Coordinates of C-alpha atoms in Angstrom, one line a residue:
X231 CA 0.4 58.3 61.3
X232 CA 1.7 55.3 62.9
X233 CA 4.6 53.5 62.9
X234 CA 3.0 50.5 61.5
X235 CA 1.9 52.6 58.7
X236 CA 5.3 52.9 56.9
X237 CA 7.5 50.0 55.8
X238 CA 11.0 49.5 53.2
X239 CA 9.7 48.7 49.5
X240 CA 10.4 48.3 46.1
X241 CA 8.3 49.7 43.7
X242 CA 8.2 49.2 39.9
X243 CA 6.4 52.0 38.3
X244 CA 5.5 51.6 34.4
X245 CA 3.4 53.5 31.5
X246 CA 2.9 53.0 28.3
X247 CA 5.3 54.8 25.9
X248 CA 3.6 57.6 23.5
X249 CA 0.5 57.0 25.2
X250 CA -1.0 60.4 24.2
X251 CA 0.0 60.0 20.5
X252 CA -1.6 56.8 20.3
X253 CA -5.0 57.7 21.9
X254 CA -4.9 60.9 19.7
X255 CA -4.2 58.7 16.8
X256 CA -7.0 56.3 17.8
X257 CA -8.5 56.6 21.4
X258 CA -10.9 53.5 20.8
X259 CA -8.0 50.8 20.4
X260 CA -5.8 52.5 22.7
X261 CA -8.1 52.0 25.6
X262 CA -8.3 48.8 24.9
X263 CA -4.7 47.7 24.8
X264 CA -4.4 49.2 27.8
X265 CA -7.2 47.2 29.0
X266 CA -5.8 43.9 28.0
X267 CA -2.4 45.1 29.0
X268 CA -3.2 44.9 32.6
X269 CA -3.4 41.9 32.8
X270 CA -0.5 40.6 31.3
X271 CA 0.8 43.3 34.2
X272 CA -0.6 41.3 36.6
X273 CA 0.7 37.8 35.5
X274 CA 3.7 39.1 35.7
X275 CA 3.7 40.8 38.5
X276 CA 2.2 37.6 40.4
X277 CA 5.1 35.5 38.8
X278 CA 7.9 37.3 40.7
X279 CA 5.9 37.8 44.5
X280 CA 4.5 40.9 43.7
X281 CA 1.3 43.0 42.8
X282 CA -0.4 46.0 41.2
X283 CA -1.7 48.2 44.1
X284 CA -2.2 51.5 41.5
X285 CA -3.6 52.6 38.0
X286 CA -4.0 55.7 36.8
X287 CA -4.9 56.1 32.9
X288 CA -1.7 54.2 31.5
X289 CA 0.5 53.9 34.4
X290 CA 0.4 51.6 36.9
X291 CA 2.5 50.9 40.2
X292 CA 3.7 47.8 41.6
X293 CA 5.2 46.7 44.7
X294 CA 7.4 43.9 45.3
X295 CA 8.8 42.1 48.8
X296 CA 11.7 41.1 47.1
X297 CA 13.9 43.8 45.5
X298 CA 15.5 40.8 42.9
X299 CA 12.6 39.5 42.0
X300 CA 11.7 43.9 41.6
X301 CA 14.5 43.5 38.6
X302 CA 13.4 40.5 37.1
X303 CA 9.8 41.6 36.7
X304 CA 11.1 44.8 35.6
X305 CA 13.0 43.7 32.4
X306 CA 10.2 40.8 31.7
X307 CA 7.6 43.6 31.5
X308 CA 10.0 45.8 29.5
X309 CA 11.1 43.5 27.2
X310 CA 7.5 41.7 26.3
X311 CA 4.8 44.4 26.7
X312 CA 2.7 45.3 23.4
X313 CA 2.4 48.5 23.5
X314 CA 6.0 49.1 24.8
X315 CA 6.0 50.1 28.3
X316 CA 8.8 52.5 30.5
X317 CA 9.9 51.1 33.4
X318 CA 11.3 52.8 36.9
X319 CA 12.5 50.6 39.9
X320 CA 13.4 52.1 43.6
X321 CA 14.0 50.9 47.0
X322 CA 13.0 52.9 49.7
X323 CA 10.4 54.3 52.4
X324 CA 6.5 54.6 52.0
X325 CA 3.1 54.8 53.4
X326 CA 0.6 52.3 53.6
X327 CA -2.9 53.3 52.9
X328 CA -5.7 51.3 54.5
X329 CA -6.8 50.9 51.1
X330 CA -3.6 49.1 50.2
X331 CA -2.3 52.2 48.1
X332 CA 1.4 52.9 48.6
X333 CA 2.3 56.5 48.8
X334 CA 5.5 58.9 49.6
X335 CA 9.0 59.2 48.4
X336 CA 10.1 55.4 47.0
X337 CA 6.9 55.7 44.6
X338 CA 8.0 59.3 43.4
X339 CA 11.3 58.1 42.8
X340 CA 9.8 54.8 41.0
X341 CA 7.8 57.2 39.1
X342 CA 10.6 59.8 38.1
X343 CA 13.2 56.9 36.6
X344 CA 10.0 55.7 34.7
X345 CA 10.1 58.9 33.1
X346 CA 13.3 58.7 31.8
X347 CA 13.9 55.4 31.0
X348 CA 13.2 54.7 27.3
X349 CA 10.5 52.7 25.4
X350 CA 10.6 49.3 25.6
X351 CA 13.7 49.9 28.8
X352 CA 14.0 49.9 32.4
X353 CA 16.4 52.4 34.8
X354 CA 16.7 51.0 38.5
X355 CA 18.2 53.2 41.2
X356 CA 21.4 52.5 42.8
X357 CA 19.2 51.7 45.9
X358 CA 18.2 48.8 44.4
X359 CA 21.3 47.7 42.3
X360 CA 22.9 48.0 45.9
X361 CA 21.0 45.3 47.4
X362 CA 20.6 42.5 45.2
X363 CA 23.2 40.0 44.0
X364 CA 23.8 37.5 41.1
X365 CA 23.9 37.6 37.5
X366 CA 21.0 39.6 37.2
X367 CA 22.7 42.6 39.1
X368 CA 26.0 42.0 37.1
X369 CA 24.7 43.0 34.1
X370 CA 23.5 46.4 35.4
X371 CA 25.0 48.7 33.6
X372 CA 25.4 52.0 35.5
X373 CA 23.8 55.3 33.4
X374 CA 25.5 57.6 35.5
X375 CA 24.0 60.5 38.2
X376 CA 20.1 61.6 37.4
X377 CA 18.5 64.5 38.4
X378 CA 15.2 63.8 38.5
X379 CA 11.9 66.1 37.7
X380 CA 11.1 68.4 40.8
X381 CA 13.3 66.6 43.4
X382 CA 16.6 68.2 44.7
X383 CA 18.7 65.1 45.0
X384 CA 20.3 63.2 42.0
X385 CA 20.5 59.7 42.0
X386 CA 23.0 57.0 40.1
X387 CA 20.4 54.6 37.5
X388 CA 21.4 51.5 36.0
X389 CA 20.0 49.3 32.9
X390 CA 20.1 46.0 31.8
X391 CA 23.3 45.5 29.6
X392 CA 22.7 44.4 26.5
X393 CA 24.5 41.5 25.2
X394 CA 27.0 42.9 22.4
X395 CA 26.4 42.2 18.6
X396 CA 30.0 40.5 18.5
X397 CA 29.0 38.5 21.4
X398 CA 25.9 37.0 19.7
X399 CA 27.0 36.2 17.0
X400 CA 30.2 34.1 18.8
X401 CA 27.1 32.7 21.3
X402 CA 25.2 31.8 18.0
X403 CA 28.1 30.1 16.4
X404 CA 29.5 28.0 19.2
X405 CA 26.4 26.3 20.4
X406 CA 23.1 25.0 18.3
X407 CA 20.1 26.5 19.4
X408 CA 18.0 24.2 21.8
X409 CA 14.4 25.8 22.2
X410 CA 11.9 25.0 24.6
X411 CA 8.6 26.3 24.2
X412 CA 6.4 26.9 27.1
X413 CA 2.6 26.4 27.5
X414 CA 1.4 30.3 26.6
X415 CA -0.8 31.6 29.5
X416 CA -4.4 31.2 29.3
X417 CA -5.8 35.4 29.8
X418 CA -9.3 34.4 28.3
X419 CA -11.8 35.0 31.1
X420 CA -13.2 31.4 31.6
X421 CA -10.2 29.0 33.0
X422 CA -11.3 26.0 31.2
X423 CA -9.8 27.4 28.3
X424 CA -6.7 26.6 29.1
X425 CA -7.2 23.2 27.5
X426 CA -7.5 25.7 24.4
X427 CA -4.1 27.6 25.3
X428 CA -2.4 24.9 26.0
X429 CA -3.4 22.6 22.3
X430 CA -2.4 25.8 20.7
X431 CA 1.0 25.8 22.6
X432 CA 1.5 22.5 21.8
X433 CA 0.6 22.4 17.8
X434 CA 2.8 25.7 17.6
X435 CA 6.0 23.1 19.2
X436 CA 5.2 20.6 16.8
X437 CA 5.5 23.0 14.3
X438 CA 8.6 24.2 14.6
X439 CA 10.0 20.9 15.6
X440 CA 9.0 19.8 12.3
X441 CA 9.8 22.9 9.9
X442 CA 12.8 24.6 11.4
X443 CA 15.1 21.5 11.7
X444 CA 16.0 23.3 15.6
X445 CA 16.3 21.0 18.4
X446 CA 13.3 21.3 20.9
X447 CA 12.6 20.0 24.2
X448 CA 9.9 17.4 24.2
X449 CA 6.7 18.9 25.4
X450 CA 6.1 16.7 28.6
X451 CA 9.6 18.4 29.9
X452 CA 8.6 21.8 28.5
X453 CA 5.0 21.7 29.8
X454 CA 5.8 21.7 33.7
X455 CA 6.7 24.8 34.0
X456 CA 4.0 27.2 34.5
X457 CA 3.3 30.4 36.4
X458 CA 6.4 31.7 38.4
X459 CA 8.2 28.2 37.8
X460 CA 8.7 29.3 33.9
X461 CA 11.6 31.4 35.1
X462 CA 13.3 28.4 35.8
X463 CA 12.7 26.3 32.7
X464 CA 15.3 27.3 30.5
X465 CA 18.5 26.4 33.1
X466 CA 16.4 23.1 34.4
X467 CA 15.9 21.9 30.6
X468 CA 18.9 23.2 29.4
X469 CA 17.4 25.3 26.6
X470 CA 19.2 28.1 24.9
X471 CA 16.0 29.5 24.1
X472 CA 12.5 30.1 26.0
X473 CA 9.6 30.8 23.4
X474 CA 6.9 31.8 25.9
X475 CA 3.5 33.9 25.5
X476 CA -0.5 34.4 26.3
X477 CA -3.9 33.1 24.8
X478 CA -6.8 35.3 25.2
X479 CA -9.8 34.1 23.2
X480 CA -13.5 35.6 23.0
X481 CA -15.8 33.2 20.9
X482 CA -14.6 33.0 17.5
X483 CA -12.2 35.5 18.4
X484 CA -8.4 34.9 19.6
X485 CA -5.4 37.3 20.2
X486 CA -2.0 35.4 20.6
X487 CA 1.1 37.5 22.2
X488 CA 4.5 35.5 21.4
X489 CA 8.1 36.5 22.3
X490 CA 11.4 34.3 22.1
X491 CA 14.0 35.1 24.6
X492 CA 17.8 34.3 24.6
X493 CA 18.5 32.0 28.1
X494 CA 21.9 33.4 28.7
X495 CA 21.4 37.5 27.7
X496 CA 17.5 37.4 29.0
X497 CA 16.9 39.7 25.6
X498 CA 14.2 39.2 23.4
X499 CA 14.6 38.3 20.2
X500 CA 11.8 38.9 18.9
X501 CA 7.8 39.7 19.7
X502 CA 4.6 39.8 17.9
X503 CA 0.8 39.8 18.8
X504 CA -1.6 38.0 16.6
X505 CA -5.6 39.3 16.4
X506 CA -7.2 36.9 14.2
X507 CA -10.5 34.5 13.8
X508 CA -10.4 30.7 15.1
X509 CA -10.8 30.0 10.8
X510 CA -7.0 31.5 10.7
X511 CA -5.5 29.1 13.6
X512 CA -3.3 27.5 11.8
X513 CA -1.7 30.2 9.9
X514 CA -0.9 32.0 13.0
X515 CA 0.7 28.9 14.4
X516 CA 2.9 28.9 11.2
X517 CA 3.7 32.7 11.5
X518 CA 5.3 32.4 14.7
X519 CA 6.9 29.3 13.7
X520 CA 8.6 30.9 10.9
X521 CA 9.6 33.6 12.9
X522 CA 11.4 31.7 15.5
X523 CA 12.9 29.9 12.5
X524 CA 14.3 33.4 11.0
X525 CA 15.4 34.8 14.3
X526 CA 17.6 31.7 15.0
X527 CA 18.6 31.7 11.4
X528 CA 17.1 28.4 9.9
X529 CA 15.1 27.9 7.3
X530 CA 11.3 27.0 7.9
X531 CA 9.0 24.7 5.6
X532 CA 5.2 25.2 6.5
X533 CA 3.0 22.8 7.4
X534 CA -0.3 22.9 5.2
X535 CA -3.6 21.8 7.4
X536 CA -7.0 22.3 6.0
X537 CA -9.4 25.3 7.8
X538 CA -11.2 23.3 10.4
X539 CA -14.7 24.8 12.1
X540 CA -13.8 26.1 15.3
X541 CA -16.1 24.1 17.3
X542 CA -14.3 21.0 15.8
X543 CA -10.7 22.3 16.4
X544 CA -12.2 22.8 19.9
X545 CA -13.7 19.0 20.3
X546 CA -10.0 17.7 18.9
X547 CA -8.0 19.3 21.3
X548 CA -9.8 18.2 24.4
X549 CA -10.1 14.5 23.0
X550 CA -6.0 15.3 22.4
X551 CA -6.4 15.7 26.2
X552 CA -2.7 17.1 25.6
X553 CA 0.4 15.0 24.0
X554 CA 1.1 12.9 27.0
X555 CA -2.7 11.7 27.0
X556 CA -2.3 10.3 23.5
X557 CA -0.3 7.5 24.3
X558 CA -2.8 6.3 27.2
X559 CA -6.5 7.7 25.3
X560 CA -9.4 7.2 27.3
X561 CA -12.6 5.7 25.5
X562 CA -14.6 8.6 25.1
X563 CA -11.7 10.5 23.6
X564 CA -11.3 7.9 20.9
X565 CA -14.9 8.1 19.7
X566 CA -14.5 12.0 19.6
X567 CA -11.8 11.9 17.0
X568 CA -13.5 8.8 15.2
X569 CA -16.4 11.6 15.2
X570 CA -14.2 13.9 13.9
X571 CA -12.5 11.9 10.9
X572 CA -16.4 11.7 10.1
X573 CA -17.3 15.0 9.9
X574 CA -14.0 16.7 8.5
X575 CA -12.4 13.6 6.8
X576 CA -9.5 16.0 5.5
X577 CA -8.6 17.1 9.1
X578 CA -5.3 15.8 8.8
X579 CA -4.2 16.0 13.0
X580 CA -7.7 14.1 13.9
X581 CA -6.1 10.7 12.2
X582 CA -2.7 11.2 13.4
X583 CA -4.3 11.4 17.3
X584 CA -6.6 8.6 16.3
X585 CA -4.0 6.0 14.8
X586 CA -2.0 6.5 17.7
X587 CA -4.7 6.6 20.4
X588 CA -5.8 3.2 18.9
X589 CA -2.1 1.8 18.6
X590 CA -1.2 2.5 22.2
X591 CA -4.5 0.5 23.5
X592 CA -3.7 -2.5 21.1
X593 CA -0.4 -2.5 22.8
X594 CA -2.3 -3.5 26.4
X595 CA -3.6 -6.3 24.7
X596 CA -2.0 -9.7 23.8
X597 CA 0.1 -10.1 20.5
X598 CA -2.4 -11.9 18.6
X599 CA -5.0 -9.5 19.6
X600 CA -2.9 -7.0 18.2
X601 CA -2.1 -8.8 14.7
X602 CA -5.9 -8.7 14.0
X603 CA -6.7 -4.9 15.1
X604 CA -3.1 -4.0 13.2
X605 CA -4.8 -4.0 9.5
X606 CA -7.5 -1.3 10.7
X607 CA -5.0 0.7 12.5
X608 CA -2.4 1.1 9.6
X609 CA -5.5 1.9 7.3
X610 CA -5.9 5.2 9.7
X611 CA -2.4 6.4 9.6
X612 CA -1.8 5.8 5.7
X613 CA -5.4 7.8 5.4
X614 CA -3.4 10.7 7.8
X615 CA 0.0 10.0 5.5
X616 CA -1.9 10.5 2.5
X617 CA -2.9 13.9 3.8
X618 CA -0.1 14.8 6.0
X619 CA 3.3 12.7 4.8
X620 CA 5.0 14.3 7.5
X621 CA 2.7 13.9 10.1
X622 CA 4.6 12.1 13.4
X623 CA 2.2 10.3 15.2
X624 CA 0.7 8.6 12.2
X625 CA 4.3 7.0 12.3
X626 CA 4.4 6.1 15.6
X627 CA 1.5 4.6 15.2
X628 CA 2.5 2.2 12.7
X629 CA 5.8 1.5 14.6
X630 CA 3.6 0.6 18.1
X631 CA 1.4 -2.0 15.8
X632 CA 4.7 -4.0 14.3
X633 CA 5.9 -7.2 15.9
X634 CA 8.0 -6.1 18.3
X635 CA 10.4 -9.5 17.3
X636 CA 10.9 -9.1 13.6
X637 CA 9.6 -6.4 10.6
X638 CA 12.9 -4.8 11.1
X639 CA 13.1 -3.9 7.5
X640 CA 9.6 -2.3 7.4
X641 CA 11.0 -0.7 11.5
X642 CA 13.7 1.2 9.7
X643 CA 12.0 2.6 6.5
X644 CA 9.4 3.9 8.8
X645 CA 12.4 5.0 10.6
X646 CA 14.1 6.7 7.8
X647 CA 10.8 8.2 7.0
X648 CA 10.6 10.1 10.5
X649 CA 14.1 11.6 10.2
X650 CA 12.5 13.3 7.5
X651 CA 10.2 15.0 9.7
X652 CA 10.4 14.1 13.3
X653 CA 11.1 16.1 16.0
X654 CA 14.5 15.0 17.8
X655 CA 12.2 13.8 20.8
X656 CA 10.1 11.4 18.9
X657 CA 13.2 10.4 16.5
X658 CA 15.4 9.7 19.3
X659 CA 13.0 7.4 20.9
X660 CA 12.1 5.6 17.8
X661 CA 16.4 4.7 17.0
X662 CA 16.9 4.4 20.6
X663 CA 13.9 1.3 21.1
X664 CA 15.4 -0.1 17.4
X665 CA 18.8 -0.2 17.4
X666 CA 18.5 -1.6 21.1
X667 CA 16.0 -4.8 19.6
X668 CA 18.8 -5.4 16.6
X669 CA 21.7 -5.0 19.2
X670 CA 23.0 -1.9 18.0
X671 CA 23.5 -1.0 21.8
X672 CA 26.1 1.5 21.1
X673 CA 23.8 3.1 18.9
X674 CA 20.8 2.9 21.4
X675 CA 22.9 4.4 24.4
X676 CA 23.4 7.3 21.9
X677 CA 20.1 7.7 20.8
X678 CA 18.7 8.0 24.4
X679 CA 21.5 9.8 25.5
X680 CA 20.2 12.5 23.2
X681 CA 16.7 12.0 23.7
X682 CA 17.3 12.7 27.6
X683 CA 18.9 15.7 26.3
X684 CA 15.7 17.5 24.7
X685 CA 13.0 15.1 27.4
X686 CA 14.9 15.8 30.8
X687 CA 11.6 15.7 32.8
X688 CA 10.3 12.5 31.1
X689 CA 10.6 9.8 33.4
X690 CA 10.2 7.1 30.2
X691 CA 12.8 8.8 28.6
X692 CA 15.1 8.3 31.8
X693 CA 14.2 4.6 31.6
X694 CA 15.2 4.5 28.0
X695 CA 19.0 5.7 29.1
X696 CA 19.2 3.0 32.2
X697 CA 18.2 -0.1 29.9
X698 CA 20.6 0.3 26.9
X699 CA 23.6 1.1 29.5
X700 CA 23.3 -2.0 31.6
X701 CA 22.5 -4.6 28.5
X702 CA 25.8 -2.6 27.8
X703 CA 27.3 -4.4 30.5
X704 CA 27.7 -0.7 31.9
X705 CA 25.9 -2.2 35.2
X706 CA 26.6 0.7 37.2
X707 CA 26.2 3.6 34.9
X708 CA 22.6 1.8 34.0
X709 CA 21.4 0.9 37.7
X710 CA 22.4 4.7 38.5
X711 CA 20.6 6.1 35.4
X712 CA 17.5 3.9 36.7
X713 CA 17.4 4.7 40.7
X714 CA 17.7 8.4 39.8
X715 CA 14.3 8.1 37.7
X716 CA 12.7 6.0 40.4
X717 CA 13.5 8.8 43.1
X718 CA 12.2 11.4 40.9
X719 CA 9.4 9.5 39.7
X720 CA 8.4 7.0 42.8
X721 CA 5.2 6.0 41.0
X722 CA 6.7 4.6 37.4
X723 CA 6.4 1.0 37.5
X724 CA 8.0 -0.2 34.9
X725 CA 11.5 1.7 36.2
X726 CA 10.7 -0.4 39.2
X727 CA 10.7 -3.4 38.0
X728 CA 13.3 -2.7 35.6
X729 CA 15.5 -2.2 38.6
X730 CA 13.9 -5.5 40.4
X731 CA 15.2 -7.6 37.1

């Protein structure tokens, strides 16, 4: 054996807890959770720089360059894997196989701390605690000196300290929640169902936004962090809270995997998996959403939508194109959901997207234009209203189609109506543009104050702070808000010629 053969590694060795009493129980269903199970393996592993180079029945063995980035994957895959996995995690020497299998003495060790780490939980050797630093290695909490199975030496394991039940409860006293809720990972095996994943992710925000009364980052902020960059959403956004999860769908068919995580403890909250037909969508969006409600104690009012055919569900969430897209529809995504209003005119979403998508083009065209398509437009949100009262963007819709130099009265009942249902994004941008266009500055610079808050990565929403500071006569606070938008954003014109006025 060469020299070349052996390199320094850390591996992260995992199996499924009570494996045997499960496939005894019911072999069929077993084997395939394990199935499905590997991949969500591999996504993670792939997030933190690593990858799977061993499987054997339920265990599998991963190696990682980094030995951080070992740890992080380590307590993700502990904390989030249905069925509950152990995990083991060990620095040291082993042989490379030309087949890219790892074998020899930091694999054992990986393997014996798997064994006796518990469901669920992760031990990492003292090998490893010794060479990383940061928060993450703070909070490893030594279990004292192991002797492992059929090996002479002992070794000193440490686990993930838990964040006390006193300390919670002070965490969850001092500060309101602020959730941000990822785009779930698309597992299905075509890729262009992520526009599936992703319209699920999306509806499941809204939902919460709108029935647990929590604050949540707006989903153009929340929705740029995919892949490995998710690990880094809840300190960029500012979130206390990461709700985060997969998609798998086959036909008719979907499974949805859900966890919430605490930002400052990394410890999950809570988890669930969902295996239900396309004809239950909506209730499963609702389930999770009342569970994130419970787990950060707040009380949750479901939203009633009608049972939709799948294929339709399906045609409305690619004309959505995605929240962003709504506000700048392209033709052919207007004619789907006038389509859809046709053929399930009780689909209340469909008239939302569509008196919204119609309202932002009337705003590209001249005033007068606008006065004559306004009738038609407010006749499609009131038909959404009437099925949905709640529903946001029928609301925006009537607000884009008002004169922009009077109807205050009619501005601020709409208004008054949102705050009964709107998530803080959507409300905050509403009182922001209004109390700015009836001089209420003070009031605007508060209102986009907090709407930056919960929109950080919105480059219109960073606009909507600069304005209201320099009409202010807080030149420099304004101009500064602006320039850091434009650097950020170099293609935004209107923050360009903000700053050129």
């Amino acid at each position: 054996m060469t020299d070349t053969a052996r390199k320094l590694a850390t591996i992260v060795a995992l199996d499924v807890a009570g494996y045997s009493a499960r496939t005894e129980a019911d072999e069929a269903r077993t084997t395939a959770e394990v199935a499905a199970l590997r991949k969500v393996i591999e996504t993670i592993a792939a997030k933190y720089g690593g990858r799977v180079f061993n499987t054997a029945g339920d265990g599998f063995m991963l190696e990682f360059g980094s030995s951080l980035a070992a740890v992080e994957a380590a307590f993700e895959l502990a904390e989030t894997c249905v069925p509950k996995v152990r995990v083991g995690v060990h620095l040291g020497d082993v042989v490379v196989q030309p087949n890219g299998d790892l074998l020899g003495h930091g694999v054992n060790v990986a393997a014996r701390l798997m064994a006796r780490s518990d469901p669920g939980g992760a031990l990492v050797s003292g090998a490893v605690r010794q060479s990383i630093r940061g928060p993450v290695a703070e909070r490893l909490q030594s279990q004292g000196m192991l002797k492992l199975d059929k090996m002479a030496e002992t070794i000193e394991a440490f686990a993930l300290a838990a964040v006390s039940s006193a300390v919670a409860a002070q965490l969850s006293e001092s500060s309101e929640p602020v959730l941000a809720v990822l785009p779930f990972d698309n597992l299905s095996s075509d890729a262009e169902m992520a526009f599936f994943s992703d319209g699920v992710s999306e509806d499941i925000l809204g939902r919460i936004a709108r029935g647990a009364g929590l604050k949540v980052i707006g989903r153009i902020s929340s929705f740029q962090f995919r892949g490995s960059d998710k690990a880094k959403a809840a300190q960029t956004l500012g979130a206390t809270h990461v709700l985060d999860g997969s998609i798998r769908r086959a036909g008719n068919k979907v499974r949805i995997a859900a966890h919430l995580t605490e930002a400052a403890s990394r410890s999950t909250l809570w988890s669930d998996k969902f295996d239900r037909g396309l004809e239950d969508i909506f209730a499963v969006q609702d389930e999770i959403s009342e569970a994130i409600a419970q787990a950060l104690n707040t009380t949750f009012f479901h939203t009633k939508t009608a049972a939709i055919d799948p294929a339709i569900y399906d045609l409305y969430l690619k004309a959505r194109g995605g929240g962003a897209n709504m506000f700048f529809p392209p033709a052919e995504s207007i004619a789907t959901l006038e389509a859809i209003t046709r053929i399930a005119p009780a689909f209340a979403p469909a008239w939302g997207a569509l008196a919204v998508g119609r309202a932002a083009q009337a705003r590209q065209k001249t005033f007068p234009e606008r006065a004559n398509l306004r009738p038609e437009i407010e006749q499609i949100a009131q038909t959404c209203l009437d099925l949905d009262p709640q529903n946001m963007l029928a609301m925006h819709a009537r607000l884009l189609v008002l004169n922009p130099f009077g109807d205050f009265v009619t501005t601020a009942a709409i208004i008054k109506q949102a705050g009964k249902a709107a998530t803080s994004v959507h409300l905050n941008l509403f009182l922001s543009v209004f109390y700015e266009s009836v001089g209420q500055t003070r009031d605007a610079i508060k209102a986009a104050l907090a709407l930056r808050e919960l929109d950080k990565q919105n480059d219109r929403d960073t606009l909507a702070v600069g304005l209201p500071l320099w009409r202010a006569g807080r030149y420099a606070e304004g101009i500064a808000a602006m320039e850091e938008a434009l650097e950020r954003w170099p293609d935004t014109y209107d923050i360009a010629a903000s700053l050129i006025i």
